[in-house]
């Protein structure tokens, strides 16, 4: 449809993938080397700047492969949730996916324990995780061909967690939602639609409802849910959001809160500029 084509072009523009004539920018050409959604490609390139490429490639592979969490047979839901809780990361679902992938890699390296059995025990799809492994290898090859840096693994440190969130925000600043009433009703900043967390979110498993989140995708077919969600701070969002995109957001209470954060931080940065 013409509307969705226009939306796609607008998104590419916000991601700095187009030049003033509407052609792919140099940055856009590099993004197009990755067989991924533009947002994910942008996040990987941002991770070169923030020094968390190793982790971002794992996230990209896990998001591109099929969902690794299996539909559980009736009567086993509670067991599955308990098993999955082992992988839950307090920073969000993107980080939980890294935990799952790393655990699968550890088991695959153990010659005494079959990874098929391990996947069955943890209600995970072995095929999906093998696919993620293959995708990640392909992404590493693309990075090497483009002569882009690949950081050493640093997962688990506070600095690394912040760097991953910055990288994700660089690509997914259009996928932000806020819990407007404290009960899990998330209003998306861009489309003003209300959504709930997907039942497979680790936040549902740990019974914690963050106020501001970045989400991978919005699914109407699954009861207006946002899938693969990680908590972000509004301060980090205003630090990384392109001003051009922010000014075009529809009016909302959330936008007012963010606008106030920008206003409060502006004099500080202006003072810093004067001191230079």
mmCIF file of C-alpha atoms in Angstrom:
data_model
loop_
_atom_site.group_PDB
_atom_site.id
_atom_site.type_symbol
_atom_site.label_atom_id
_atom_site.label_comp_id
_atom_site.label_asym_id
_atom_site.label_seq_id
_atom_site.Cartn_x
_atom_site.Cartn_y
_atom_site.Cartn_z
ATOM 1 C CA UNK A 1 0.000 0.000 0.000
ATOM 2 C CA UNK A 2 1.202 3.548 -0.728
ATOM 3 C CA UNK A 3 0.820 4.488 2.973
ATOM 4 C CA UNK A 4 3.121 1.691 4.165
ATOM 5 C CA UNK A 5 5.674 2.568 1.458
ATOM 6 C CA UNK A 6 5.647 6.202 2.573
ATOM 7 C CA UNK A 7 5.989 5.076 6.200
ATOM 8 C CA UNK A 8 8.981 2.895 5.283
ATOM 9 C CA UNK A 9 10.661 5.833 3.505
ATOM 10 C CA UNK A 10 9.957 8.114 6.460
ATOM 11 C CA UNK A 11 11.465 5.523 8.843
ATOM 12 C CA UNK A 12 14.604 5.272 6.668
ATOM 13 C CA UNK A 13 14.860 9.062 6.734
ATOM 14 C CA UNK A 14 14.657 9.120 10.547
ATOM 15 C CA UNK A 15 17.365 6.412 10.657
ATOM 16 C CA UNK A 16 19.671 8.693 8.581
ATOM 17 C CA UNK A 17 19.682 6.098 5.779
ATOM 18 C CA UNK A 18 18.622 8.617 3.081
ATOM 19 C CA UNK A 19 20.330 11.727 1.728
ATOM 20 C CA UNK A 20 18.603 15.025 0.890
ATOM 21 C CA UNK A 21 17.623 13.720 -2.565
ATOM 22 C CA UNK A 22 15.926 10.633 -1.118
ATOM 23 C CA UNK A 23 18.683 8.248 -2.223
ATOM 24 C CA UNK A 24 20.531 5.916 0.141
ATOM 25 C CA UNK A 25 23.122 7.841 2.142
ATOM 26 C CA UNK A 26 26.612 6.393 2.706
ATOM 27 C CA UNK A 27 25.332 5.209 6.077
ATOM 28 C CA UNK A 28 22.244 3.721 4.389
ATOM 29 C CA UNK A 29 24.417 1.811 1.916
ATOM 30 C CA UNK A 30 26.354 0.204 4.802
ATOM 31 C CA UNK A 31 23.042 -0.596 6.565
ATOM 32 C CA UNK A 32 21.766 -2.308 3.400
ATOM 33 C CA UNK A 33 24.698 -4.776 3.522
ATOM 34 C CA UNK A 34 22.949 -6.524 6.411
ATOM 35 C CA UNK A 35 20.005 -8.854 5.541
ATOM 36 C CA UNK A 36 18.052 -7.391 8.483
ATOM 37 C CA UNK A 37 15.368 -4.842 9.293
ATOM 38 C CA UNK A 38 16.789 -1.301 8.955
ATOM 39 C CA UNK A 39 16.311 -0.686 12.700
ATOM 40 C CA UNK A 40 18.388 -3.758 13.551
ATOM 41 C CA UNK A 41 21.111 -2.834 11.047
ATOM 42 C CA UNK A 42 21.257 0.661 12.569
ATOM 43 C CA UNK A 43 21.542 -0.814 16.083
ATOM 44 C CA UNK A 44 24.472 -3.016 14.997
ATOM 45 C CA UNK A 45 26.286 -0.051 13.438
ATOM 46 C CA UNK A 46 25.614 2.015 16.582
ATOM 47 C CA UNK A 47 27.093 -0.793 18.686
ATOM 48 C CA UNK A 48 30.426 -0.230 16.872
ATOM 49 C CA UNK A 49 30.445 3.243 18.428
ATOM 50 C CA UNK A 50 29.299 2.043 21.865
ATOM 51 C CA UNK A 51 31.633 -0.978 22.030
ATOM 52 C CA UNK A 52 29.080 -3.791 22.394
ATOM 53 C CA UNK A 53 29.079 -5.386 18.923
ATOM 54 C CA UNK A 54 29.569 -8.894 20.344
ATOM 55 C CA UNK A 55 26.302 -8.709 22.316
ATOM 56 C CA UNK A 56 24.365 -6.803 19.637
ATOM 57 C CA UNK A 57 25.128 -9.481 17.030
ATOM 58 C CA UNK A 58 23.700 -12.105 19.396
ATOM 59 C CA UNK A 59 20.539 -10.035 19.918
ATOM 60 C CA UNK A 60 20.185 -9.505 16.146
ATOM 61 C CA UNK A 61 20.586 -13.242 15.470
ATOM 62 C CA UNK A 62 18.034 -14.188 18.140
ATOM 63 C CA UNK A 63 15.505 -11.612 16.890
ATOM 64 C CA UNK A 64 15.916 -12.749 13.272
ATOM 65 C CA UNK A 65 15.669 -16.486 13.998
ATOM 66 C CA UNK A 66 12.240 -17.965 14.861
ATOM 67 C CA UNK A 67 11.000 -17.539 18.436
ATOM 68 C CA UNK A 68 12.965 -19.954 20.646
ATOM 69 C CA UNK A 69 10.334 -20.209 23.419
ATOM 70 C CA UNK A 70 8.065 -23.161 22.643
ATOM 71 C CA UNK A 71 4.297 -23.253 23.067
ATOM 72 C CA UNK A 72 3.972 -25.395 26.161
ATOM 73 C CA UNK A 73 1.706 -28.461 26.339
ATOM 74 C CA UNK A 74 -1.383 -27.975 28.567
ATOM 75 C CA UNK A 75 -0.535 -28.393 32.230
ATOM 76 C CA UNK A 76 3.168 -27.590 31.839
ATOM 77 C CA UNK A 77 2.916 -23.777 31.672
ATOM 78 C CA UNK A 78 4.092 -23.215 35.256
ATOM 79 C CA UNK A 79 7.032 -25.614 34.836
ATOM 80 C CA UNK A 80 8.091 -23.814 31.629
ATOM 81 C CA UNK A 81 7.846 -20.382 33.282
ATOM 82 C CA UNK A 82 9.986 -21.605 36.188
ATOM 83 C CA UNK A 83 12.603 -23.010 33.784
ATOM 84 C CA UNK A 84 12.617 -19.831 31.668
ATOM 85 C CA UNK A 85 13.048 -17.695 34.803
ATOM 86 C CA UNK A 86 16.613 -19.042 34.964
ATOM 87 C CA UNK A 87 17.406 -16.910 31.875
ATOM 88 C CA UNK A 88 15.495 -13.761 32.893
ATOM 89 C CA UNK A 89 17.657 -10.649 32.939
ATOM 90 C CA UNK A 90 16.537 -7.611 34.969
ATOM 91 C CA UNK A 91 17.460 -5.244 32.100
ATOM 92 C CA UNK A 92 14.862 -6.812 29.780
ATOM 93 C CA UNK A 93 13.982 -9.367 27.126
ATOM 94 C CA UNK A 94 16.820 -8.467 24.725
ATOM 95 C CA UNK A 95 19.252 -9.362 27.515
ATOM 96 C CA UNK A 96 17.292 -12.529 28.347
ATOM 97 C CA UNK A 97 17.815 -13.616 24.717
ATOM 98 C CA UNK A 98 21.586 -13.253 25.177
ATOM 99 C CA UNK A 99 21.376 -15.442 28.308
ATOM 100 C CA UNK A 100 19.461 -18.134 26.382
ATOM 101 C CA UNK A 101 21.910 -18.049 23.453
ATOM 102 C CA UNK A 102 24.993 -18.182 25.704
ATOM 103 C CA UNK A 103 23.533 -21.076 27.730
ATOM 104 C CA UNK A 104 22.785 -22.979 24.498
ATOM 105 C CA UNK A 105 26.360 -22.397 23.285
ATOM 106 C CA UNK A 106 27.739 -23.684 26.613
ATOM 107 C CA UNK A 107 25.638 -26.856 26.362
ATOM 108 C CA UNK A 108 26.615 -27.363 22.700
ATOM 109 C CA UNK A 109 30.272 -27.296 23.783
ATOM 110 C CA UNK A 110 29.617 -29.994 26.416
ATOM 111 C CA UNK A 111 30.123 -33.396 24.788
ATOM 112 C CA UNK A 112 28.396 -35.221 27.664
ATOM 113 C CA UNK A 113 25.066 -33.406 27.380
ATOM 114 C CA UNK A 114 22.889 -33.334 24.284
ATOM 115 C CA UNK A 115 21.625 -29.886 23.359
ATOM 116 C CA UNK A 116 18.369 -31.441 22.083
ATOM 117 C CA UNK A 117 17.677 -32.845 25.548
ATOM 118 C CA UNK A 118 18.652 -29.543 27.166
ATOM 119 C CA UNK A 119 16.243 -27.673 24.891
ATOM 120 C CA UNK A 120 13.439 -30.121 25.723
ATOM 121 C CA UNK A 121 14.138 -29.697 29.448
ATOM 122 C CA UNK A 122 13.901 -25.911 29.124
ATOM 123 C CA UNK A 123 10.980 -25.802 26.632
ATOM 124 C CA UNK A 124 13.170 -24.166 23.981
ATOM 125 C CA UNK A 125 13.325 -24.757 20.234
ATOM 126 C CA UNK A 126 16.633 -26.370 19.285
ATOM 127 C CA UNK A 127 16.030 -25.549 15.599
ATOM 128 C CA UNK A 128 15.476 -21.847 16.368
ATOM 129 C CA UNK A 129 18.666 -21.666 18.446
ATOM 130 C CA UNK A 130 20.704 -23.453 15.762
ATOM 131 C CA UNK A 131 19.312 -20.993 13.232
ATOM 132 C CA UNK A 132 20.388 -18.106 15.502
ATOM 133 C CA UNK A 133 23.915 -19.595 15.586
ATOM 134 C CA UNK A 134 24.042 -19.701 11.769
ATOM 135 C CA UNK A 135 22.689 -16.137 11.425
ATOM 136 C CA UNK A 136 25.227 -14.832 13.934
ATOM 137 C CA UNK A 137 28.120 -16.427 12.012
ATOM 138 C CA UNK A 138 26.821 -14.748 8.818
ATOM 139 C CA UNK A 139 26.610 -11.369 10.575
ATOM 140 C CA UNK A 140 30.191 -11.720 11.866
ATOM 141 C CA UNK A 141 31.329 -12.433 8.276
ATOM 142 C CA UNK A 142 29.553 -9.281 7.032
ATOM 143 C CA UNK A 143 31.195 -7.219 9.799
ATOM 144 C CA UNK A 144 34.629 -8.557 8.789
ATOM 145 C CA UNK A 145 33.980 -7.909 5.089
ATOM 146 C CA UNK A 146 32.993 -4.306 5.880
ATOM 147 C CA UNK A 147 36.065 -4.034 8.154
ATOM 148 C CA UNK A 148 33.898 -3.026 11.105
ATOM 149 C CA UNK A 149 35.213 -3.591 14.644
ATOM 150 C CA UNK A 150 33.935 -6.496 16.759
ATOM 151 C CA UNK A 151 34.288 -5.859 20.489
ATOM 152 C CA UNK A 152 35.366 -8.446 23.031
ATOM 153 C CA UNK A 153 32.465 -9.997 25.006
ATOM 154 C CA UNK A 154 31.663 -7.891 28.060
ATOM 155 C CA UNK A 155 28.151 -9.104 28.929
ATOM 156 C CA UNK A 156 27.112 -8.631 32.533
ATOM 157 C CA UNK A 157 28.830 -5.328 33.318
ATOM 158 C CA UNK A 158 26.817 -2.143 33.979
ATOM 159 C CA UNK A 159 28.711 -0.323 31.221
ATOM 160 C CA UNK A 160 27.882 -3.060 28.722
ATOM 161 C CA UNK A 161 24.179 -3.032 29.672
ATOM 162 C CA UNK A 162 24.030 0.732 29.123
ATOM 163 C CA UNK A 163 25.907 0.435 25.815
ATOM 164 C CA UNK A 164 23.458 -2.210 24.558
ATOM 165 C CA UNK A 165 20.494 0.007 25.484
ATOM 166 C CA UNK A 166 22.096 2.949 23.662
ATOM 167 C CA UNK A 167 22.652 0.775 20.578
ATOM 168 C CA UNK A 168 19.062 -0.511 20.647
ATOM 169 C CA UNK A 169 17.705 3.024 21.093
ATOM 170 C CA UNK A 170 19.752 4.234 18.106
ATOM 171 C CA UNK A 171 17.748 1.890 15.886
ATOM 172 C CA UNK A 172 14.459 1.499 17.767
ATOM 173 C CA UNK A 173 13.700 5.033 19.017
ATOM 174 C CA UNK A 174 10.444 4.750 17.015
ATOM 175 C CA UNK A 175 9.455 1.716 19.137
ATOM 176 C CA UNK A 176 8.970 3.313 22.545
ATOM 177 C CA UNK A 177 5.954 2.899 24.824
ATOM 178 C CA UNK A 178 5.013 4.091 28.297
ATOM 179 C CA UNK A 179 2.846 2.431 30.935
ATOM 180 C CA UNK A 180 0.412 5.299 31.415
ATOM 181 C CA UNK A 181 -1.567 3.995 34.399
ATOM 182 C CA UNK A 182 0.782 1.623 36.230
ATOM 183 C CA UNK A 183 -1.260 -1.441 35.262
ATOM 184 C CA UNK A 184 0.552 -2.542 32.110
ATOM 185 C CA UNK A 185 -1.376 -0.513 29.524
ATOM 186 C CA UNK A 186 1.402 0.753 27.259
ATOM 187 C CA UNK A 187 0.746 3.744 25.026
ATOM 188 C CA UNK A 188 3.076 3.877 22.045
ATOM 189 C CA UNK A 189 4.661 7.260 21.458
ATOM 190 C CA UNK A 190 4.408 7.106 17.676
ATOM 191 C CA UNK A 191 0.972 5.675 16.868
ATOM 192 C CA UNK A 192 -0.827 6.373 20.159
ATOM 193 C CA UNK A 193 -2.042 2.751 20.243
ATOM 194 C CA UNK A 194 -2.430 0.920 23.546
ATOM 195 C CA UNK A 195 -0.680 -2.436 23.942
ATOM 196 C CA UNK A 196 0.117 -4.999 26.616
ATOM 197 C CA UNK A 197 3.344 -6.891 27.220
ATOM 198 C CA UNK A 198 3.512 -10.185 25.309
ATOM 199 C CA UNK A 199 2.857 -13.121 27.706
ATOM 200 C CA UNK A 200 6.340 -14.510 26.933
ATOM 201 C CA UNK A 201 8.044 -11.332 28.164
ATOM 202 C CA UNK A 202 10.339 -11.997 31.110
ATOM 203 C CA UNK A 203 8.643 -9.024 32.814
ATOM 204 C CA UNK A 204 5.389 -11.037 32.904
ATOM 205 C CA UNK A 205 7.335 -13.923 34.444
ATOM 206 C CA UNK A 206 8.975 -11.758 37.126
ATOM 207 C CA UNK A 207 5.800 -9.690 37.751
ATOM 208 C CA UNK A 208 7.598 -6.382 37.234
ATOM 209 C CA UNK A 209 6.076 -3.656 35.060
ATOM 210 C CA UNK A 210 8.594 -1.030 33.877
ATOM 211 C CA UNK A 211 7.242 2.437 33.001
ATOM 212 C CA UNK A 212 9.212 3.190 29.813
ATOM 213 C CA UNK A 213 10.102 0.400 27.379
ATOM 214 C CA UNK A 214 11.696 -0.178 24.003
ATOM 215 C CA UNK A 215 10.009 -2.997 22.052
ATOM 216 C CA UNK A 216 11.040 -5.048 19.033
ATOM 217 C CA UNK A 217 7.615 -5.369 17.425
ATOM 218 C CA UNK A 218 3.915 -4.702 17.895
ATOM 219 C CA UNK A 219 1.541 -7.582 17.121
ATOM 220 C CA UNK A 220 -2.167 -6.970 16.498
ATOM 221 C CA UNK A 221 -2.763 -10.703 15.909
ATOM 222 C CA UNK A 222 -1.516 -11.555 19.415
ATOM 223 C CA UNK A 223 -3.932 -9.303 21.280
ATOM 224 C CA UNK A 224 -2.252 -5.932 20.663
ATOM 225 C CA UNK A 225 0.944 -6.977 22.390
ATOM 226 C CA UNK A 226 4.467 -5.615 22.262
ATOM 227 C CA UNK A 227 7.067 -8.366 21.907
ATOM 228 C CA UNK A 228 10.692 -8.467 23.120
ATOM 229 C CA UNK A 229 10.687 -5.541 25.524
ATOM 230 C CA UNK A 230 13.451 -3.880 27.560
ATOM 231 C CA UNK A 231 13.207 -1.084 30.092
ATOM 232 C CA UNK A 232 14.779 2.253 29.146
ATOM 233 C CA UNK A 233 15.094 5.515 31.012
ATOM 234 C CA UNK A 234 13.400 8.574 29.485
ATOM 235 C CA UNK A 235 16.704 10.440 30.035
ATOM 236 C CA UNK A 236 18.508 7.981 27.748
ATOM 237 C CA UNK A 237 15.751 8.289 25.142
ATOM 238 C CA UNK A 238 15.978 12.097 24.926
ATOM 239 C CA UNK A 239 19.779 11.819 24.739
ATOM 240 C CA UNK A 240 19.644 9.593 21.636
ATOM 241 C CA UNK A 241 16.398 10.443 19.818
ATOM 242 C CA UNK A 242 16.803 12.505 16.615
ATOM 243 C CA UNK A 243 15.264 15.939 17.283
ATOM 244 C CA UNK A 244 13.554 15.878 13.872
ATOM 245 C CA UNK A 245 11.683 12.692 14.834
ATOM 246 C CA UNK A 246 10.832 13.897 18.341
ATOM 247 C CA UNK A 247 9.332 17.177 17.111
ATOM 248 C CA UNK A 248 7.025 15.216 14.764
ATOM 249 C CA UNK A 249 5.601 13.009 17.542
ATOM 250 C CA UNK A 250 1.869 13.482 18.185
ATOM 251 C CA UNK A 251 1.013 15.398 21.395
ATOM 252 C CA UNK A 252 0.741 13.257 24.539
ATOM 253 C CA UNK A 253 1.441 13.341 28.256
ATOM 254 C CA UNK A 254 4.522 11.175 27.585
ATOM 255 C CA UNK A 255 5.842 13.679 25.035
ATOM 256 C CA UNK A 256 5.312 16.499 27.561
ATOM 257 C CA UNK A 257 7.363 14.580 30.164
ATOM 258 C CA UNK A 258 10.166 14.060 27.629
ATOM 259 C CA UNK A 259 9.977 17.690 26.481
ATOM 260 C CA UNK A 260 10.443 18.808 30.089
ATOM 261 C CA UNK A 261 13.510 16.538 30.402
ATOM 262 C CA UNK A 262 14.984 18.109 27.257
ATOM 263 C CA UNK A 263 14.244 21.613 28.581
ATOM 264 C CA UNK A 264 15.895 20.849 31.912
ATOM 265 C CA UNK A 265 19.006 19.352 30.328
ATOM 266 C CA UNK A 266 19.419 22.117 27.708
ATOM 267 C CA UNK A 267 20.868 24.868 29.964
ATOM 268 C CA UNK A 268 23.473 22.403 31.281
ATOM 269 C CA UNK A 269 24.720 21.517 27.792
ATOM 270 C CA UNK A 270 24.607 25.193 26.777
ATOM 271 C CA UNK A 271 26.778 26.051 29.781
ATOM 272 C CA UNK A 272 29.211 23.287 28.842
ATOM 273 C CA UNK A 273 29.464 24.707 25.316
ATOM 274 C CA UNK A 274 30.278 28.148 26.714
ATOM 275 C CA UNK A 275 33.023 26.670 28.898
ATOM 276 C CA UNK A 276 34.779 25.029 25.945
#
